[in-house]
CSV table of C-alpha atoms and ligand atoms in Angstrom, one decimal:
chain,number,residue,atom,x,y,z
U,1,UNK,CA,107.1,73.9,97.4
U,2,UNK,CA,104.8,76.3,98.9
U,3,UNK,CA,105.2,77.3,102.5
U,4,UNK,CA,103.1,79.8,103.5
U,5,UNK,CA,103.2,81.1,107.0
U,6,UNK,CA,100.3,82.9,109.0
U,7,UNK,CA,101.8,81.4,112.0
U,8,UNK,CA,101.9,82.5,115.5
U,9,UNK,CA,102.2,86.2,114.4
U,10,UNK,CA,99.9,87.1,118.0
U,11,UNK,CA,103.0,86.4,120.1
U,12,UNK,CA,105.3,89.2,119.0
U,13,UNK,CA,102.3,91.8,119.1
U,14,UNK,CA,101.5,91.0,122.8
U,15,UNK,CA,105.0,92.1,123.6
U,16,UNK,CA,105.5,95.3,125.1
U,17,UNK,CA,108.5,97.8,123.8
U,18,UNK,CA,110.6,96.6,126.6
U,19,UNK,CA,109.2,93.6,127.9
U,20,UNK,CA,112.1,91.4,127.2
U,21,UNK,CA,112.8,89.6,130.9
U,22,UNK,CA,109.3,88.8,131.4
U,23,UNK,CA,108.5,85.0,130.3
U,24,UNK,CA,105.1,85.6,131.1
U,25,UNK,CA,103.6,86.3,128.0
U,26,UNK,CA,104.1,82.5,126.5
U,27,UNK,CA,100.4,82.0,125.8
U,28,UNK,CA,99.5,82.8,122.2
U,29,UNK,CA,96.5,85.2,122.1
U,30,UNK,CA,93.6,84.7,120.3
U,31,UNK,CA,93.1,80.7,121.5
U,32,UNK,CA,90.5,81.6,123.6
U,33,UNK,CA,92.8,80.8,127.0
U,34,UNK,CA,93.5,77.6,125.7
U,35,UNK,CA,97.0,77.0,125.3
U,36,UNK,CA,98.2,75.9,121.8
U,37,UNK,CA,99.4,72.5,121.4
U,38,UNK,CA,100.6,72.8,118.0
U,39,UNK,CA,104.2,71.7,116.9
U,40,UNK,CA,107.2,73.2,118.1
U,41,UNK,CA,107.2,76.4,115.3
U,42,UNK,CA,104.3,77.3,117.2
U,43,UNK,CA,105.5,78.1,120.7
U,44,UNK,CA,108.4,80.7,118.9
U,45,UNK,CA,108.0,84.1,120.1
U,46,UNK,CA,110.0,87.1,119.4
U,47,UNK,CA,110.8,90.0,121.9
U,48,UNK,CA,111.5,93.3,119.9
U,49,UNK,CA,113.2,96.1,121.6
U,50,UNK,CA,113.9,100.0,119.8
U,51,UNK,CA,116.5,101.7,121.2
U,52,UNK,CA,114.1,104.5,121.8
U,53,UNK,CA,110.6,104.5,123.3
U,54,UNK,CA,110.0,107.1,120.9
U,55,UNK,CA,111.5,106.4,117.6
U,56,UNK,CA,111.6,109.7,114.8
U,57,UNK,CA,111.8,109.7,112.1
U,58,UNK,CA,115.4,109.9,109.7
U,59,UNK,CA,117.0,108.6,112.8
U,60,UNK,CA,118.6,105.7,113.4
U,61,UNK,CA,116.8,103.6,115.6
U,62,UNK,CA,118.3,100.1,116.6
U,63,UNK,CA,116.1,96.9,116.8
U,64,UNK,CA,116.7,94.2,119.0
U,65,UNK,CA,114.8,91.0,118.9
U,66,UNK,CA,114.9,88.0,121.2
U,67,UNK,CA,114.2,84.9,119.7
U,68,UNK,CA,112.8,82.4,122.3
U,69,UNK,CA,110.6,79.5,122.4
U,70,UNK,CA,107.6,79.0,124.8
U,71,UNK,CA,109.3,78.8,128.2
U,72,UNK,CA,111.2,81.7,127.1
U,73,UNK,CA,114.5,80.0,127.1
U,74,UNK,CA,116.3,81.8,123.9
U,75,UNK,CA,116.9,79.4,120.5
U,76,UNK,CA,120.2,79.6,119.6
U,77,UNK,CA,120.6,78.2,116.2
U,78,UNK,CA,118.9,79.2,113.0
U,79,UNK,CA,119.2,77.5,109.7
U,80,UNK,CA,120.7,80.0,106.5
U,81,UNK,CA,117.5,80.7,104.1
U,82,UNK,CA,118.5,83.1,101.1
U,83,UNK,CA,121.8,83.3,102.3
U,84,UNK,CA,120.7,84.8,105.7
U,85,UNK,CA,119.8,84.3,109.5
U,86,UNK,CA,116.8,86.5,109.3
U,87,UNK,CA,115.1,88.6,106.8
U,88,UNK,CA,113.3,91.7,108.4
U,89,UNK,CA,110.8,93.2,106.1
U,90,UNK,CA,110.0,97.1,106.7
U,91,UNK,CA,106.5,98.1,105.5
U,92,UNK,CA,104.6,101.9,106.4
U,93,UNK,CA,100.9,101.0,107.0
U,94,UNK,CA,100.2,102.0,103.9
U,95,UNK,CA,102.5,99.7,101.9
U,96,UNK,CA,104.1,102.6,100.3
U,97,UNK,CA,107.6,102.1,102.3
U,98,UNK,CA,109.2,99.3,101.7
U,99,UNK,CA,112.7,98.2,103.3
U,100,UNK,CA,114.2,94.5,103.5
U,101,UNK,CA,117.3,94.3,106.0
U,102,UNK,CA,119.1,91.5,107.4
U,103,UNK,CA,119.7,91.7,111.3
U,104,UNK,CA,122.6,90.7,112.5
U,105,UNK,CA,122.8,87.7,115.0
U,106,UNK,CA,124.3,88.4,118.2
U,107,UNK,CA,124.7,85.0,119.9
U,108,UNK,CA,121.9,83.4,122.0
U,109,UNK,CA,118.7,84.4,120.2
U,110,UNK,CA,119.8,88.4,119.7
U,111,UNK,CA,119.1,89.8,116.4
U,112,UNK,CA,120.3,93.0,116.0
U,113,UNK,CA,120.0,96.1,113.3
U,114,UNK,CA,119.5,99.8,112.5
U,115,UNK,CA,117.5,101.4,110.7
U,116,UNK,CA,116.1,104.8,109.9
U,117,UNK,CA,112.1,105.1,109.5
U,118,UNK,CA,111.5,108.0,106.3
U,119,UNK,CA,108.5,110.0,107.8
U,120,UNK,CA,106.4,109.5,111.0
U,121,UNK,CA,103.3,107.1,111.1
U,122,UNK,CA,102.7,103.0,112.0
U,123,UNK,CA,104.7,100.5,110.7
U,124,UNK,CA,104.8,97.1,110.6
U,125,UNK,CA,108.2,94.7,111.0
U,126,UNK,CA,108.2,91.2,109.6
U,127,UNK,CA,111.3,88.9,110.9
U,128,UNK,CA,111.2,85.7,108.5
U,129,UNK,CA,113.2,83.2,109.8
U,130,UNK,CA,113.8,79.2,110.9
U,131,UNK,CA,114.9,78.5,113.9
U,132,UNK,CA,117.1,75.3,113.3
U,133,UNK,CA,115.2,71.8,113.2
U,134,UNK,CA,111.5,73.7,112.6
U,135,UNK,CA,109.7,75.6,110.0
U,136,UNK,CA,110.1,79.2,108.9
U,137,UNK,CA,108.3,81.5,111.0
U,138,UNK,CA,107.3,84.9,110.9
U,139,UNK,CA,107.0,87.1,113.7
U,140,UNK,CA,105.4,90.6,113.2
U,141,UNK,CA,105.4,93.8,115.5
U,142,UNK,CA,103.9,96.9,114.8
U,143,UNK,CA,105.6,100.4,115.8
U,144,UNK,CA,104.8,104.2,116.0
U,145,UNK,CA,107.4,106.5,114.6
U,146,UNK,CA,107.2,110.2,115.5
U,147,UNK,CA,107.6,113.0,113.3
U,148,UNK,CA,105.7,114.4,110.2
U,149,UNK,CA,103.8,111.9,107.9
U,150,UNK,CA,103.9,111.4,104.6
U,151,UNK,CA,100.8,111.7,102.4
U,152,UNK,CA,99.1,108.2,102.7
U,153,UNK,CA,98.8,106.5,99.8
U,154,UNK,CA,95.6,104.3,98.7
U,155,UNK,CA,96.6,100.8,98.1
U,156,UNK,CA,94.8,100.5,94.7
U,157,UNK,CA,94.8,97.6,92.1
U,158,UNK,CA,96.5,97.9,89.2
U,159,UNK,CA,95.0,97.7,85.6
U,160,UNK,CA,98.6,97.0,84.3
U,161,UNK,CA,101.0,95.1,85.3
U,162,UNK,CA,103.8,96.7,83.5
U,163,UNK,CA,106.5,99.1,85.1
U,164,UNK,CA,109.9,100.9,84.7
U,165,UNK,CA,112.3,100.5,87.1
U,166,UNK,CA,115.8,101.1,87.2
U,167,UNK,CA,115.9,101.5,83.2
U,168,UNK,CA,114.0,98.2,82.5
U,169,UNK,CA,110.3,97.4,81.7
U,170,UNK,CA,109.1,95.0,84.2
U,171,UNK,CA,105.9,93.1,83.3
U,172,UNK,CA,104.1,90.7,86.3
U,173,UNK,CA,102.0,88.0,84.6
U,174,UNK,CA,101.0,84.7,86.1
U,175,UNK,CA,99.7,81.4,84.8
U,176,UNK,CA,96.4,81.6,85.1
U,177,UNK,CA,93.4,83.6,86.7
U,178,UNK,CA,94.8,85.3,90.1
U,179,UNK,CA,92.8,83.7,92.0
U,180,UNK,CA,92.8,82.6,96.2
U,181,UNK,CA,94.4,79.2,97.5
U,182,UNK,CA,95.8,77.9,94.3
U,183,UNK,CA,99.6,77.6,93.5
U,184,UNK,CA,100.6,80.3,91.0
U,185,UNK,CA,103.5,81.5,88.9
U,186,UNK,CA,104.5,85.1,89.0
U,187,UNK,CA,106.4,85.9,86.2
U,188,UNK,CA,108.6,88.8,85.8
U,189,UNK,CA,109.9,89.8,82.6
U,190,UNK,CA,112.1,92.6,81.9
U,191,UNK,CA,113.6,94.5,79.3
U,192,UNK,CA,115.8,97.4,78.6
U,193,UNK,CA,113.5,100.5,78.8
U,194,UNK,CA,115.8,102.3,76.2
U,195,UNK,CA,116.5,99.4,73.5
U,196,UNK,CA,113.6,97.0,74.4
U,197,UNK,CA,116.3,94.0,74.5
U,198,UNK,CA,115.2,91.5,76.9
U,199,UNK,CA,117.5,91.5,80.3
U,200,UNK,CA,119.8,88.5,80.2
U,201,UNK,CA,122.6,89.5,82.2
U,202,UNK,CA,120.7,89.6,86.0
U,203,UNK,CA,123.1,88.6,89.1
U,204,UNK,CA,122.2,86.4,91.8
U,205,UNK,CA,120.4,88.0,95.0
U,206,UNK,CA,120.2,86.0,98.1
U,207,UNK,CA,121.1,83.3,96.3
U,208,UNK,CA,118.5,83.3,93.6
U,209,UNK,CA,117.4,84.8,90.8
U,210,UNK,CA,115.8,87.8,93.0
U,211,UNK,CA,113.8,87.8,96.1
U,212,UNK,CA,109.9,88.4,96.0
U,213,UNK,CA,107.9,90.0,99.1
U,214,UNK,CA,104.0,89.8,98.8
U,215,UNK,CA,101.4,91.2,101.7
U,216,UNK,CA,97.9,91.9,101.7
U,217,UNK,CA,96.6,95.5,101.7
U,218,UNK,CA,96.2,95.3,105.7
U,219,UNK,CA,99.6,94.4,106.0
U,220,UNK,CA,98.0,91.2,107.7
U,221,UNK,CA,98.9,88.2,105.7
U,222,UNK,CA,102.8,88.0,104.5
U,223,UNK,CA,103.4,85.7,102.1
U,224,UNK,CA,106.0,82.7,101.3
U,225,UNK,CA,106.9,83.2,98.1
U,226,UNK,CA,109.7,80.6,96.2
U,227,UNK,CA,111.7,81.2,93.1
U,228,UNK,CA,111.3,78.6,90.7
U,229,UNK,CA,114.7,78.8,89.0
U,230,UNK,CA,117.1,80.0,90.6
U,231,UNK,CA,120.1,80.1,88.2
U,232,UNK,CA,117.9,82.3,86.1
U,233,UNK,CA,120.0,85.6,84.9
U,234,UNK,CA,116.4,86.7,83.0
U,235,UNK,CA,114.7,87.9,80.9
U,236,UNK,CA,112.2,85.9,82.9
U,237,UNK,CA,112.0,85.0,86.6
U,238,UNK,CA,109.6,83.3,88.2
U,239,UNK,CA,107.8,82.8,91.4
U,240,UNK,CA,105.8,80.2,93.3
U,241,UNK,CA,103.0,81.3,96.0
U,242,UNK,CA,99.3,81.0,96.9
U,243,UNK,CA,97.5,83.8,98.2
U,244,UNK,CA,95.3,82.1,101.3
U,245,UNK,CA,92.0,84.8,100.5
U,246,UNK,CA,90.7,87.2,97.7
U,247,UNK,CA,91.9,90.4,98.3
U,248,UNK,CA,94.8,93.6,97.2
U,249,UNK,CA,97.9,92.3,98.0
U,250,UNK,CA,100.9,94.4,97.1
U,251,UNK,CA,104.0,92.6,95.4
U,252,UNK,CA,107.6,93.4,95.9
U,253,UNK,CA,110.6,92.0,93.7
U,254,UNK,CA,114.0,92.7,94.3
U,255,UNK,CA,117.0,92.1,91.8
U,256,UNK,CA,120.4,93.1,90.9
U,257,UNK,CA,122.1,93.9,87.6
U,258,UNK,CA,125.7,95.1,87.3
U,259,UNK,CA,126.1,95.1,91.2
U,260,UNK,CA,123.3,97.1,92.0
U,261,UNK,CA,120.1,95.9,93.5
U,262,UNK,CA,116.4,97.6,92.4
U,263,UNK,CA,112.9,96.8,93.4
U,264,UNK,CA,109.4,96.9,91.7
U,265,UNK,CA,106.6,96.8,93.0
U,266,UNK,CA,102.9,96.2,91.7
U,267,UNK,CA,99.5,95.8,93.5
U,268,UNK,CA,97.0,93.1,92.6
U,269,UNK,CA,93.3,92.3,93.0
U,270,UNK,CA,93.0,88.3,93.6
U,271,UNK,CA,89.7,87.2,93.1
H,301,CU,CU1,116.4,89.0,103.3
């Protein structure tokens, strides 16, 4: 099953650091004044507050988010999804940063977590969640984090689809032409980089076989993406999505072997 979710990501962006209180801001930009009347995932909104107007960088900065639905009266119960309340997805602008952390829920609609941005620069926050009896939403907020910048990094296609991480080769094929709006399989199949014995003995993360992160090169489209069987342990796990456009989109997988959890990451050109 593919959900893919592009869904009321103006809300959170018209929020001002700070602006928790005000339930002004229900409409959902971008509808020309006309308010929404979509189903109820649509009137979500999320209010993000940093502990610090002026986040640095290397230093802890707590994130607060309000969950609240269009009259801004907060939503207090959230269904589990990969074993968690919320997944918050950390990118830099430039893709090259990559954190996923797991806010903590605080009782009526509070999500709460720290985190330490690595250099200074934008970056963009992704909270994936369902608020209970409607779909998964995302919400998205961008934020400026002082401090020096790291080089910025081209997000660039690559020719192949093969890397090491963690010890183990990691190759990303799919089942068929990488192409926009059809349902694919990503594939990831990994061996041991020293032995070339396929991997057979990966744990369960989140409840699956790992946990896949895709985004377009703009950071603008975040992507759904489903494992396919769970109960995998490799050398092969595998993926459901559909990428909505052509376009670069950067894809993250997360696993864990022998207690430890790595990431690999590849960038794509879907045509
Ligand atoms: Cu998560």
């Amino acid at each position: 099953m593919i959900a893919l979710t592009a869904c009321s990501k103006t809300t959170s962006e018209q929020m001002k650091q700070g602006g928790a209180g005000s339930a002004d801001h229900g409409g959902h930009g971008g509808n020309h004044g006309e308010e929404a009347k979509a189903g109820a995932g649509a009137s979500v909104q999320a209010l993000w507050k940093l502990s610090s107007a002026k986040p640095m960088a290397k230093q802890n900065t707590t994130l607060t988010l309000q969950i609240q639905d269009g009259q801004g009266k907060p939503i207090e119960k959230f269904d589990i999804n990969h074993e968690k309340q919320m997944h918050l997805i950390v990118v830099s602008k430039d893709l090259s940063y990559f954190d996923h952390i797991h806010p903590e829920y605080k009782g009526k609609g509070v999500f709460e977590v720290s985190t330490a941005f690595p250099a200074g620069g934008e970056y963009k926050l992704v909270a994936d969640f369902i608020p209970a009896g409607m779909t998964a939403t995302t919400q998205t907020h961008w934020i400026q984090v002082e401090g020096e910048k790291a080089p910025q990094v081209q997000v660039q296609p690559e020719a192949h689809l093969a890397k090491t991480a963690d010890g183990k080769n990691i190759t990303l094929t799919t089942d068929g032409q990488l192409a926009a709006g059809k349902e694919l399989t990503l594939k990831f199949h990994m061996e041991d980089a020293a032995t070339n014995q396929p991997v057979t003995n990966l744990q369960p993360y989140l409840g699956a076989v790992g946990h896949v992160v895709i985004m377009s090169a703009d950071a603008e489209q975040y992507l759904h993406v489903h494992p396919m069987d769970e109960k995998s342990t490799g050398p092969d796990a595998l993926f459901m999505t559909t990428f909505p456009k052509a376009g670069i989109y950067k894809v993250w997988g997360q696993f864990q072997q022998n207690g430890k959890v790595f990431i690999v990451s590849y960038v794509i050109q879907v045509s």
